């Protein structure tokens, strides 16, 4: 399902936009929900969050999520946040000029993940992060991030951000590419089909600013009349149960101390033939390296260790080829 809105890019603009804006979760995304629980008053909720995080390692439901404050309908405004790394060059200053021309309320600040996101902010300065995040890439930037190894890491951090609507904004105009254009197109397709991101292509900064303007207007209407609740657990966010900006930043900081599960997930995702979705499915079955090693040692045919594990929205099996890659790394003989 997609949500749509018709808009112009700005006053007097001749540009038109598609009546459909696909910004809802893409393929592979899990619809999130919360269930109220009658414990400790009305401001706690049972966290259902992302499917793979709905239970702890011992199978018990996660503890209730505390709501720290609420923003009542009509008490807040929607502000576009722009990462300060996006406006350092003279050319990138054009982005801010276009946003100002289009009347978009925006704020330049340090974003720990993503290049653009939106916050609901009230008159007291309390901020909640809406569940939409955008990573912007020119085609030449995309090529450099792939060859430099940052592409997969950035996607993993975006998927762990607690924001469900993830958009890759790709500016296609580029004078020089360090990779074949077909390779870049395939990377973009994989990001949509395998990773579940929405892909939006624009020609240049001006068109990107127009898209941001359109989304800002759309989100302003979407959240008009909504009551928003502020939480600190990124595994429990929904469209109206939102992270505070401070907790979002703390969770997303690149050099923070990672949990055992996060480190194990990162390690698995670096194995050839193991995508992020496959790694997440494996972690649900084998929460730690110890669980994996113990299971492999007990299997008569070690190559099948993860072959039957299902992953993604299509619920497909990981398969023997990827399973063999995992077994080759974690079997006893390879660890001696």
PDB file of C-alpha atoms in Angstrom, residues 22-293:
ATOM      1  CA  UNK A  22       5.558   5.470  -1.979  1.00  0.00           C
ATOM      2  CA  UNK A  23       6.884   6.283   1.480  1.00  0.00           C
ATOM      3  CA  UNK A  24       5.256   3.523   3.490  1.00  0.00           C
ATOM      4  CA  UNK A  25       7.413   0.520   4.456  1.00  0.00           C
ATOM      5  CA  UNK A  26       8.629  -1.348   1.391  1.00  0.00           C
ATOM      6  CA  UNK A  27       8.929  -5.061   0.705  1.00  0.00           C
ATOM      7  CA  UNK A  28      10.294  -6.968   3.655  1.00  0.00           C
ATOM      8  CA  UNK A  29       9.104  -4.452   6.232  1.00  0.00           C
ATOM      9  CA  UNK A  30       7.084  -5.591   9.231  1.00  0.00           C
ATOM     10  CA  UNK A  31       3.993  -3.674  10.286  1.00  0.00           C
ATOM     11  CA  UNK A  32       4.462  -2.625  13.868  1.00  0.00           C
ATOM     12  CA  UNK A  33       1.905  -2.416  16.648  1.00  0.00           C
ATOM     13  CA  UNK A  34       1.560  -1.806  20.352  1.00  0.00           C
ATOM     14  CA  UNK A  35      -0.800  -3.342  22.870  1.00  0.00           C
ATOM     15  CA  UNK A  36      -1.798  -1.373  25.983  1.00  0.00           C
ATOM     16  CA  UNK A  37      -1.139  -3.281  29.205  1.00  0.00           C
ATOM     17  CA  UNK A  38      -2.713  -2.437  32.567  1.00  0.00           C
ATOM     18  CA  UNK A  39       0.523  -2.038  34.503  1.00  0.00           C
ATOM     19  CA  UNK A  40       1.988   1.038  36.159  1.00  0.00           C
ATOM     20  CA  UNK A  41      -0.804   3.292  34.925  1.00  0.00           C
ATOM     21  CA  UNK A  42      -1.887   4.369  31.473  1.00  0.00           C
ATOM     22  CA  UNK A  43       1.507   5.446  30.112  1.00  0.00           C
ATOM     23  CA  UNK A  44       3.048   2.029  29.509  1.00  0.00           C
ATOM     24  CA  UNK A  45       2.701  -0.218  26.483  1.00  0.00           C
ATOM     25  CA  UNK A  46       3.691  -3.772  25.676  1.00  0.00           C
ATOM     26  CA  UNK A  47       6.342  -3.542  22.969  1.00  0.00           C
ATOM     27  CA  UNK A  48       5.727  -5.599  19.838  1.00  0.00           C
ATOM     28  CA  UNK A  49       8.155  -3.657  17.635  1.00  0.00           C
ATOM     29  CA  UNK A  50      10.003  -5.344  14.783  1.00  0.00           C
ATOM     30  CA  UNK A  51       9.152  -9.005  14.501  1.00  0.00           C
ATOM     31  CA  UNK A  52      12.663 -10.244  15.254  1.00  0.00           C
ATOM     32  CA  UNK A  53      12.792  -8.154  18.433  1.00  0.00           C
ATOM     33  CA  UNK A  54       9.435  -9.041  19.908  1.00  0.00           C
ATOM     34  CA  UNK A  55      10.880 -11.523  22.395  1.00  0.00           C
ATOM     35  CA  UNK A  56      13.994 -11.681  24.475  1.00  0.00           C
ATOM     36  CA  UNK A  57      16.455 -14.560  24.142  1.00  0.00           C
ATOM     37  CA  UNK A  58      14.548 -16.666  26.710  1.00  0.00           C
ATOM     38  CA  UNK A  59      11.287 -16.261  24.791  1.00  0.00           C
ATOM     39  CA  UNK A  60       9.601 -13.915  27.255  1.00  0.00           C
ATOM     40  CA  UNK A  61       7.868 -10.721  26.080  1.00  0.00           C
ATOM     41  CA  UNK A  62       9.892  -7.543  26.384  1.00  0.00           C
ATOM     42  CA  UNK A  63       9.164  -5.321  29.356  1.00  0.00           C
ATOM     43  CA  UNK A  64       6.536  -2.602  28.912  1.00  0.00           C
ATOM     44  CA  UNK A  65       7.739   0.575  27.221  1.00  0.00           C
ATOM     45  CA  UNK A  66       7.402   3.778  29.209  1.00  0.00           C
ATOM     46  CA  UNK A  67       5.905   6.867  27.603  1.00  0.00           C
ATOM     47  CA  UNK A  68       7.895   9.877  28.842  1.00  0.00           C
ATOM     48  CA  UNK A  69       5.616  12.592  27.505  1.00  0.00           C
ATOM     49  CA  UNK A  70       2.858  13.229  24.995  1.00  0.00           C
ATOM     50  CA  UNK A  71       2.344  15.915  22.385  1.00  0.00           C
ATOM     51  CA  UNK A  72      -1.309  16.772  22.033  1.00  0.00           C
ATOM     52  CA  UNK A  73      -2.940  17.481  18.635  1.00  0.00           C
ATOM     53  CA  UNK A  74      -2.305  21.050  17.538  1.00  0.00           C
ATOM     54  CA  UNK A  75       0.496  21.593  20.063  1.00  0.00           C
ATOM     55  CA  UNK A  76       3.409  20.825  17.726  1.00  0.00           C
ATOM     56  CA  UNK A  77       4.810  21.667  14.302  1.00  0.00           C
ATOM     57  CA  UNK A  78       6.682  19.478  11.820  1.00  0.00           C
ATOM     58  CA  UNK A  79      10.294  20.485  11.099  1.00  0.00           C
ATOM     59  CA  UNK A  80      12.659  18.983   8.520  1.00  0.00           C
ATOM     60  CA  UNK A  81      16.095  18.228  10.004  1.00  0.00           C
ATOM     61  CA  UNK A  82      19.047  18.427   7.615  1.00  0.00           C
ATOM     62  CA  UNK A  83      22.357  16.806   8.516  1.00  0.00           C
ATOM     63  CA  UNK A  84      25.055  19.478   8.746  1.00  0.00           C
ATOM     64  CA  UNK A  85      27.314  17.387   6.493  1.00  0.00           C
ATOM     65  CA  UNK A  86      24.793  17.993   3.694  1.00  0.00           C
ATOM     66  CA  UNK A  87      25.335  21.777   3.591  1.00  0.00           C
ATOM     67  CA  UNK A  88      29.094  22.179   3.895  1.00  0.00           C
ATOM     68  CA  UNK A  89      29.807  22.959   0.250  1.00  0.00           C
ATOM     69  CA  UNK A  90      28.697  25.951  -1.788  1.00  0.00           C
ATOM     70  CA  UNK A  91      26.704  23.737  -4.117  1.00  0.00           C
ATOM     71  CA  UNK A  92      24.937  22.053  -1.235  1.00  0.00           C
ATOM     72  CA  UNK A  93      23.900  25.448   0.108  1.00  0.00           C
ATOM     73  CA  UNK A  94      21.541  25.479  -2.862  1.00  0.00           C
ATOM     74  CA  UNK A  95      19.506  22.851  -1.042  1.00  0.00           C
ATOM     75  CA  UNK A  96      18.790  25.208   1.847  1.00  0.00           C
ATOM     76  CA  UNK A  97      18.009  28.050  -0.533  1.00  0.00           C
ATOM     77  CA  UNK A  98      15.452  25.892  -2.332  1.00  0.00           C
ATOM     78  CA  UNK A  99      13.860  24.796   0.962  1.00  0.00           C
ATOM     79  CA  UNK A 100      13.617  28.405   2.103  1.00  0.00           C
ATOM     80  CA  UNK A 101      12.121  29.426  -1.237  1.00  0.00           C
ATOM     81  CA  UNK A 102       9.498  26.698  -0.816  1.00  0.00           C
ATOM     82  CA  UNK A 103       8.655  27.798   2.734  1.00  0.00           C
ATOM     83  CA  UNK A 104       9.849  24.602   4.432  1.00  0.00           C
ATOM     84  CA  UNK A 105      10.600  24.867   8.149  1.00  0.00           C
ATOM     85  CA  UNK A 106      14.000  23.239   8.542  1.00  0.00           C
ATOM     86  CA  UNK A 107      16.868  22.982  10.982  1.00  0.00           C
ATOM     87  CA  UNK A 108      20.495  22.109  10.222  1.00  0.00           C
ATOM     88  CA  UNK A 109      22.002  19.838  12.871  1.00  0.00           C
ATOM     89  CA  UNK A 110      24.154  16.766  13.371  1.00  0.00           C
ATOM     90  CA  UNK A 111      22.261  13.585  12.495  1.00  0.00           C
ATOM     91  CA  UNK A 112      23.872  10.350  13.654  1.00  0.00           C
ATOM     92  CA  UNK A 113      22.162   8.368  10.894  1.00  0.00           C
ATOM     93  CA  UNK A 114      20.560   9.509   7.648  1.00  0.00           C
ATOM     94  CA  UNK A 115      20.742  12.842   5.876  1.00  0.00           C
ATOM     95  CA  UNK A 116      17.161  14.013   6.429  1.00  0.00           C
ATOM     96  CA  UNK A 117      14.447  13.274   8.939  1.00  0.00           C
ATOM     97  CA  UNK A 118      11.503  15.072  10.497  1.00  0.00           C
ATOM     98  CA  UNK A 119      10.677  15.970  14.088  1.00  0.00           C
ATOM     99  CA  UNK A 120       7.496  17.055  15.797  1.00  0.00           C
ATOM    100  CA  UNK A 121       8.459  19.896  18.149  1.00  0.00           C
ATOM    101  CA  UNK A 122       6.276  21.798  20.615  1.00  0.00           C
ATOM    102  CA  UNK A 123       6.678  25.310  22.013  1.00  0.00           C
ATOM    103  CA  UNK A 124       8.665  23.934  24.961  1.00  0.00           C
ATOM    104  CA  UNK A 125      11.302  22.465  22.632  1.00  0.00           C
ATOM    105  CA  UNK A 126      10.374  18.815  23.165  1.00  0.00           C
ATOM    106  CA  UNK A 127      11.090  16.806  20.014  1.00  0.00           C
ATOM    107  CA  UNK A 128       9.886  13.467  18.694  1.00  0.00           C
ATOM    108  CA  UNK A 129      11.385  11.857  15.591  1.00  0.00           C
ATOM    109  CA  UNK A 130       8.808  10.883  12.960  1.00  0.00           C
ATOM    110  CA  UNK A 131       9.252   7.398  11.521  1.00  0.00           C
ATOM    111  CA  UNK A 132      10.746   8.545   8.195  1.00  0.00           C
ATOM    112  CA  UNK A 133      14.464   8.812   7.389  1.00  0.00           C
ATOM    113  CA  UNK A 134      16.211   9.612   4.108  1.00  0.00           C
ATOM    114  CA  UNK A 135      19.728   8.799   2.962  1.00  0.00           C
ATOM    115  CA  UNK A 136      20.747  10.974  -0.001  1.00  0.00           C
ATOM    116  CA  UNK A 137      23.321   9.815  -2.529  1.00  0.00           C
ATOM    117  CA  UNK A 138      24.575  11.211  -5.798  1.00  0.00           C
ATOM    118  CA  UNK A 139      25.494   8.424  -8.198  1.00  0.00           C
ATOM    119  CA  UNK A 140      29.205   9.160  -7.794  1.00  0.00           C
ATOM    120  CA  UNK A 141      28.792   9.138  -3.990  1.00  0.00           C
ATOM    121  CA  UNK A 142      27.025   5.797  -4.242  1.00  0.00           C
ATOM    122  CA  UNK A 143      29.892   4.330  -6.254  1.00  0.00           C
ATOM    123  CA  UNK A 144      32.458   5.550  -3.718  1.00  0.00           C
ATOM    124  CA  UNK A 145      30.474   4.215  -0.751  1.00  0.00           C
ATOM    125  CA  UNK A 146      30.243   0.777  -2.404  1.00  0.00           C
ATOM    126  CA  UNK A 147      33.952   0.566  -3.219  1.00  0.00           C
ATOM    127  CA  UNK A 148      34.843   1.938   0.225  1.00  0.00           C
ATOM    128  CA  UNK A 149      32.655  -0.570   2.077  1.00  0.00           C
ATOM    129  CA  UNK A 150      30.378   2.058   3.633  1.00  0.00           C
ATOM    130  CA  UNK A 151      27.261   1.190   1.642  1.00  0.00           C
ATOM    131  CA  UNK A 152      26.304  -1.995   3.533  1.00  0.00           C
ATOM    132  CA  UNK A 153      27.217  -0.448   6.898  1.00  0.00           C
ATOM    133  CA  UNK A 154      25.041   2.611   6.253  1.00  0.00           C
ATOM    134  CA  UNK A 155      22.071   0.460   5.320  1.00  0.00           C
ATOM    135  CA  UNK A 156      22.505  -1.639   8.445  1.00  0.00           C
ATOM    136  CA  UNK A 157      22.538   1.462  10.640  1.00  0.00           C
ATOM    137  CA  UNK A 158      19.432   2.821   8.923  1.00  0.00           C
ATOM    138  CA  UNK A 159      17.626  -0.484   9.442  1.00  0.00           C
ATOM    139  CA  UNK A 160      18.574  -0.413  13.132  1.00  0.00           C
ATOM    140  CA  UNK A 161      17.478   3.207  13.627  1.00  0.00           C
ATOM    141  CA  UNK A 162      13.985   2.408  14.878  1.00  0.00           C
ATOM    142  CA  UNK A 163      12.436   4.355  11.967  1.00  0.00           C
ATOM    143  CA  UNK A 164      10.275   2.156   9.752  1.00  0.00           C
ATOM    144  CA  UNK A 165      10.009   4.254   6.572  1.00  0.00           C
ATOM    145  CA  UNK A 166      13.479   4.296   5.054  1.00  0.00           C
ATOM    146  CA  UNK A 167      14.078   6.111   1.766  1.00  0.00           C
ATOM    147  CA  UNK A 168      17.141   6.163  -0.487  1.00  0.00           C
ATOM    148  CA  UNK A 169      17.160   9.441  -2.430  1.00  0.00           C
ATOM    149  CA  UNK A 170      19.392   8.929  -5.472  1.00  0.00           C
ATOM    150  CA  UNK A 171      20.466  11.902  -7.604  1.00  0.00           C
ATOM    151  CA  UNK A 172      21.191  10.426 -11.013  1.00  0.00           C
ATOM    152  CA  UNK A 173      23.083  13.343 -12.565  1.00  0.00           C
ATOM    153  CA  UNK A 174      26.841  12.689 -12.348  1.00  0.00           C
ATOM    154  CA  UNK A 175      29.830  13.502 -14.527  1.00  0.00           C
ATOM    155  CA  UNK A 176      32.097  10.619 -13.489  1.00  0.00           C
ATOM    156  CA  UNK A 177      31.388   7.184 -12.012  1.00  0.00           C
ATOM    157  CA  UNK A 178      34.040   4.899 -10.537  1.00  0.00           C
ATOM    158  CA  UNK A 179      31.825   1.847 -11.112  1.00  0.00           C
ATOM    159  CA  UNK A 180      29.835   0.720 -14.160  1.00  0.00           C
ATOM    160  CA  UNK A 181      26.368   2.248 -14.236  1.00  0.00           C
ATOM    161  CA  UNK A 182      24.812  -1.214 -14.428  1.00  0.00           C
ATOM    162  CA  UNK A 183      26.489  -2.174 -11.136  1.00  0.00           C
ATOM    163  CA  UNK A 184      25.043   0.923  -9.482  1.00  0.00           C
ATOM    164  CA  UNK A 185      21.580   0.180 -10.828  1.00  0.00           C
ATOM    165  CA  UNK A 186      21.808  -3.336  -9.437  1.00  0.00           C
ATOM    166  CA  UNK A 187      22.856  -1.983  -6.025  1.00  0.00           C
ATOM    167  CA  UNK A 188      19.836   0.322  -6.055  1.00  0.00           C
ATOM    168  CA  UNK A 189      17.494  -2.536  -7.009  1.00  0.00           C
ATOM    169  CA  UNK A 190      18.936  -4.704  -4.216  1.00  0.00           C
ATOM    170  CA  UNK A 191      18.386  -1.895  -1.733  1.00  0.00           C
ATOM    171  CA  UNK A 192      14.719  -1.826  -2.674  1.00  0.00           C
ATOM    172  CA  UNK A 193      13.963  -5.523  -3.164  1.00  0.00           C
ATOM    173  CA  UNK A 194      16.241  -7.143  -0.578  1.00  0.00           C
ATOM    174  CA  UNK A 195      16.596  -4.427   2.069  1.00  0.00           C
ATOM    175  CA  UNK A 196      13.034  -3.097   1.804  1.00  0.00           C
ATOM    176  CA  UNK A 197      13.927   0.561   1.258  1.00  0.00           C
ATOM    177  CA  UNK A 198      11.877   2.944  -0.847  1.00  0.00           C
ATOM    178  CA  UNK A 199      13.922   4.341  -3.756  1.00  0.00           C
ATOM    179  CA  UNK A 200      13.334   7.868  -5.047  1.00  0.00           C
ATOM    180  CA  UNK A 201      15.331   9.084  -8.046  1.00  0.00           C
ATOM    181  CA  UNK A 202      15.857  12.771  -8.766  1.00  0.00           C
ATOM    182  CA  UNK A 203      18.020  14.586 -11.310  1.00  0.00           C
ATOM    183  CA  UNK A 204      19.791  17.065  -9.026  1.00  0.00           C
ATOM    184  CA  UNK A 205      19.681  19.053  -5.784  1.00  0.00           C
ATOM    185  CA  UNK A 206      16.772  21.205  -6.965  1.00  0.00           C
ATOM    186  CA  UNK A 207      14.581  18.169  -7.600  1.00  0.00           C
ATOM    187  CA  UNK A 208      15.683  16.655  -4.280  1.00  0.00           C
ATOM    188  CA  UNK A 209      14.651  19.851  -2.483  1.00  0.00           C
ATOM    189  CA  UNK A 210      11.309  19.653  -4.273  1.00  0.00           C
ATOM    190  CA  UNK A 211      10.813  16.081  -3.063  1.00  0.00           C
ATOM    191  CA  UNK A 212      11.696  17.073   0.518  1.00  0.00           C
ATOM    192  CA  UNK A 213       9.215  19.930   0.265  1.00  0.00           C
ATOM    193  CA  UNK A 214       6.507  17.556  -0.895  1.00  0.00           C
ATOM    194  CA  UNK A 215       7.206  15.061   1.897  1.00  0.00           C
ATOM    195  CA  UNK A 216       7.220  17.816   4.530  1.00  0.00           C
ATOM    196  CA  UNK A 217       3.768  18.931   3.408  1.00  0.00           C
ATOM    197  CA  UNK A 218       2.561  15.349   3.326  1.00  0.00           C
ATOM    198  CA  UNK A 219       3.831  14.573   6.839  1.00  0.00           C
ATOM    199  CA  UNK A 220       2.376  17.807   8.191  1.00  0.00           C
ATOM    200  CA  UNK A 221      -1.045  16.666   6.985  1.00  0.00           C
ATOM    201  CA  UNK A 222      -0.513  13.050   8.098  1.00  0.00           C
ATOM    202  CA  UNK A 223       0.260  14.057  11.683  1.00  0.00           C
ATOM    203  CA  UNK A 224      -2.315  16.846  11.942  1.00  0.00           C
ATOM    204  CA  UNK A 225      -4.746  15.933  14.719  1.00  0.00           C
ATOM    205  CA  UNK A 226      -2.565  13.065  16.011  1.00  0.00           C
ATOM    206  CA  UNK A 227      -1.535  12.550  19.629  1.00  0.00           C
ATOM    207  CA  UNK A 228       2.157  11.596  19.735  1.00  0.00           C
ATOM    208  CA  UNK A 229       3.886   9.703  22.549  1.00  0.00           C
ATOM    209  CA  UNK A 230       7.595   9.934  23.343  1.00  0.00           C
ATOM    210  CA  UNK A 231       9.554   6.771  24.148  1.00  0.00           C
ATOM    211  CA  UNK A 232      13.229   5.765  24.321  1.00  0.00           C
ATOM    212  CA  UNK A 233      13.174   2.156  23.045  1.00  0.00           C
ATOM    213  CA  UNK A 234      13.922   1.978  19.280  1.00  0.00           C
ATOM    214  CA  UNK A 235      12.442  -1.513  19.082  1.00  0.00           C
ATOM    215  CA  UNK A 236       8.972  -0.259  20.011  1.00  0.00           C
ATOM    216  CA  UNK A 237       8.307   2.627  17.638  1.00  0.00           C
ATOM    217  CA  UNK A 238       5.106   3.002  15.610  1.00  0.00           C
ATOM    218  CA  UNK A 239       3.666   5.885  13.598  1.00  0.00           C
ATOM    219  CA  UNK A 240       2.563   7.668  16.814  1.00  0.00           C
ATOM    220  CA  UNK A 241       4.815   6.035  19.427  1.00  0.00           C
ATOM    221  CA  UNK A 242       8.003   7.910  18.596  1.00  0.00           C
ATOM    222  CA  UNK A 243      11.585   8.209  19.802  1.00  0.00           C
ATOM    223  CA  UNK A 244      12.697  11.383  21.491  1.00  0.00           C
ATOM    224  CA  UNK A 245      15.409  13.060  19.439  1.00  0.00           C
ATOM    225  CA  UNK A 246      17.956  12.614  22.225  1.00  0.00           C
ATOM    226  CA  UNK A 247      17.310   8.870  22.524  1.00  0.00           C
ATOM    227  CA  UNK A 248      17.352   8.499  18.728  1.00  0.00           C
ATOM    228  CA  UNK A 249      20.764  10.204  18.578  1.00  0.00           C
ATOM    229  CA  UNK A 250      22.147   8.172  21.474  1.00  0.00           C
ATOM    230  CA  UNK A 251      21.018   4.903  19.913  1.00  0.00           C
ATOM    231  CA  UNK A 252      22.288   5.822  16.437  1.00  0.00           C
ATOM    232  CA  UNK A 253      25.740   7.161  17.307  1.00  0.00           C
ATOM    233  CA  UNK A 254      28.301   5.379  15.138  1.00  0.00           C
ATOM    234  CA  UNK A 255      30.897   4.690  17.821  1.00  0.00           C
ATOM    235  CA  UNK A 256      28.573   3.654  20.627  1.00  0.00           C
ATOM    236  CA  UNK A 257      29.055   0.392  22.537  1.00  0.00           C
ATOM    237  CA  UNK A 258      27.127  -2.323  20.697  1.00  0.00           C
ATOM    238  CA  UNK A 259      25.223  -5.150  22.336  1.00  0.00           C
ATOM    239  CA  UNK A 260      26.338  -8.754  21.836  1.00  0.00           C
ATOM    240  CA  UNK A 261      23.425  -9.320  19.473  1.00  0.00           C
ATOM    241  CA  UNK A 262      24.342  -6.292  17.331  1.00  0.00           C
ATOM    242  CA  UNK A 263      27.981  -7.356  17.040  1.00  0.00           C
ATOM    243  CA  UNK A 264      26.969 -10.904  16.111  1.00  0.00           C
ATOM    244  CA  UNK A 265      24.524  -9.545  13.522  1.00  0.00           C
ATOM    245  CA  UNK A 266      27.219  -7.358  11.972  1.00  0.00           C
ATOM    246  CA  UNK A 267      29.602 -10.311  11.769  1.00  0.00           C
ATOM    247  CA  UNK A 268      27.055 -12.528  10.038  1.00  0.00           C
ATOM    248  CA  UNK A 269      26.104  -9.814   7.540  1.00  0.00           C
ATOM    249  CA  UNK A 270      29.729  -9.610   6.371  1.00  0.00           C
ATOM    250  CA  UNK A 271      29.722 -13.241   5.211  1.00  0.00           C
ATOM    251  CA  UNK A 272      29.417 -13.652   1.423  1.00  0.00           C
ATOM    252  CA  UNK A 273      25.851 -14.630   0.379  1.00  0.00           C
ATOM    253  CA  UNK A 274      24.441 -13.472   3.745  1.00  0.00           C
ATOM    254  CA  UNK A 275      22.325 -10.319   3.403  1.00  0.00           C
ATOM    255  CA  UNK A 276      21.066  -8.226   6.312  1.00  0.00           C
ATOM    256  CA  UNK A 277      17.672  -9.964   6.235  1.00  0.00           C
ATOM    257  CA  UNK A 278      19.303 -13.397   6.260  1.00  0.00           C
ATOM    258  CA  UNK A 279      21.571 -12.377   9.152  1.00  0.00           C
ATOM    259  CA  UNK A 280      18.582 -11.165  11.171  1.00  0.00           C
ATOM    260  CA  UNK A 281      16.779 -14.467  10.578  1.00  0.00           C
ATOM    261  CA  UNK A 282      19.865 -16.443  11.649  1.00  0.00           C
ATOM    262  CA  UNK A 283      20.220 -14.429  14.858  1.00  0.00           C
ATOM    263  CA  UNK A 284      16.653 -15.335  15.827  1.00  0.00           C
ATOM    264  CA  UNK A 285      17.620 -19.029  15.715  1.00  0.00           C
ATOM    265  CA  UNK A 286      21.227 -18.712  16.926  1.00  0.00           C
ATOM    266  CA  UNK A 287      21.363 -15.618  19.206  1.00  0.00           C
ATOM    267  CA  UNK A 288      25.144 -15.881  19.794  1.00  0.00           C
ATOM    268  CA  UNK A 289      28.270 -17.378  18.256  1.00  0.00           C
ATOM    269  CA  UNK A 290      28.244 -20.014  21.002  1.00  0.00           C
ATOM    270  CA  UNK A 291      24.766 -21.196  19.966  1.00  0.00           C
ATOM    271  CA  UNK A 292      25.911 -21.458  16.343  1.00  0.00           C
ATOM    272  CA  UNK A 293      29.163 -23.307  17.135  1.00  0.00           C
TER     273      UNK A 293
END
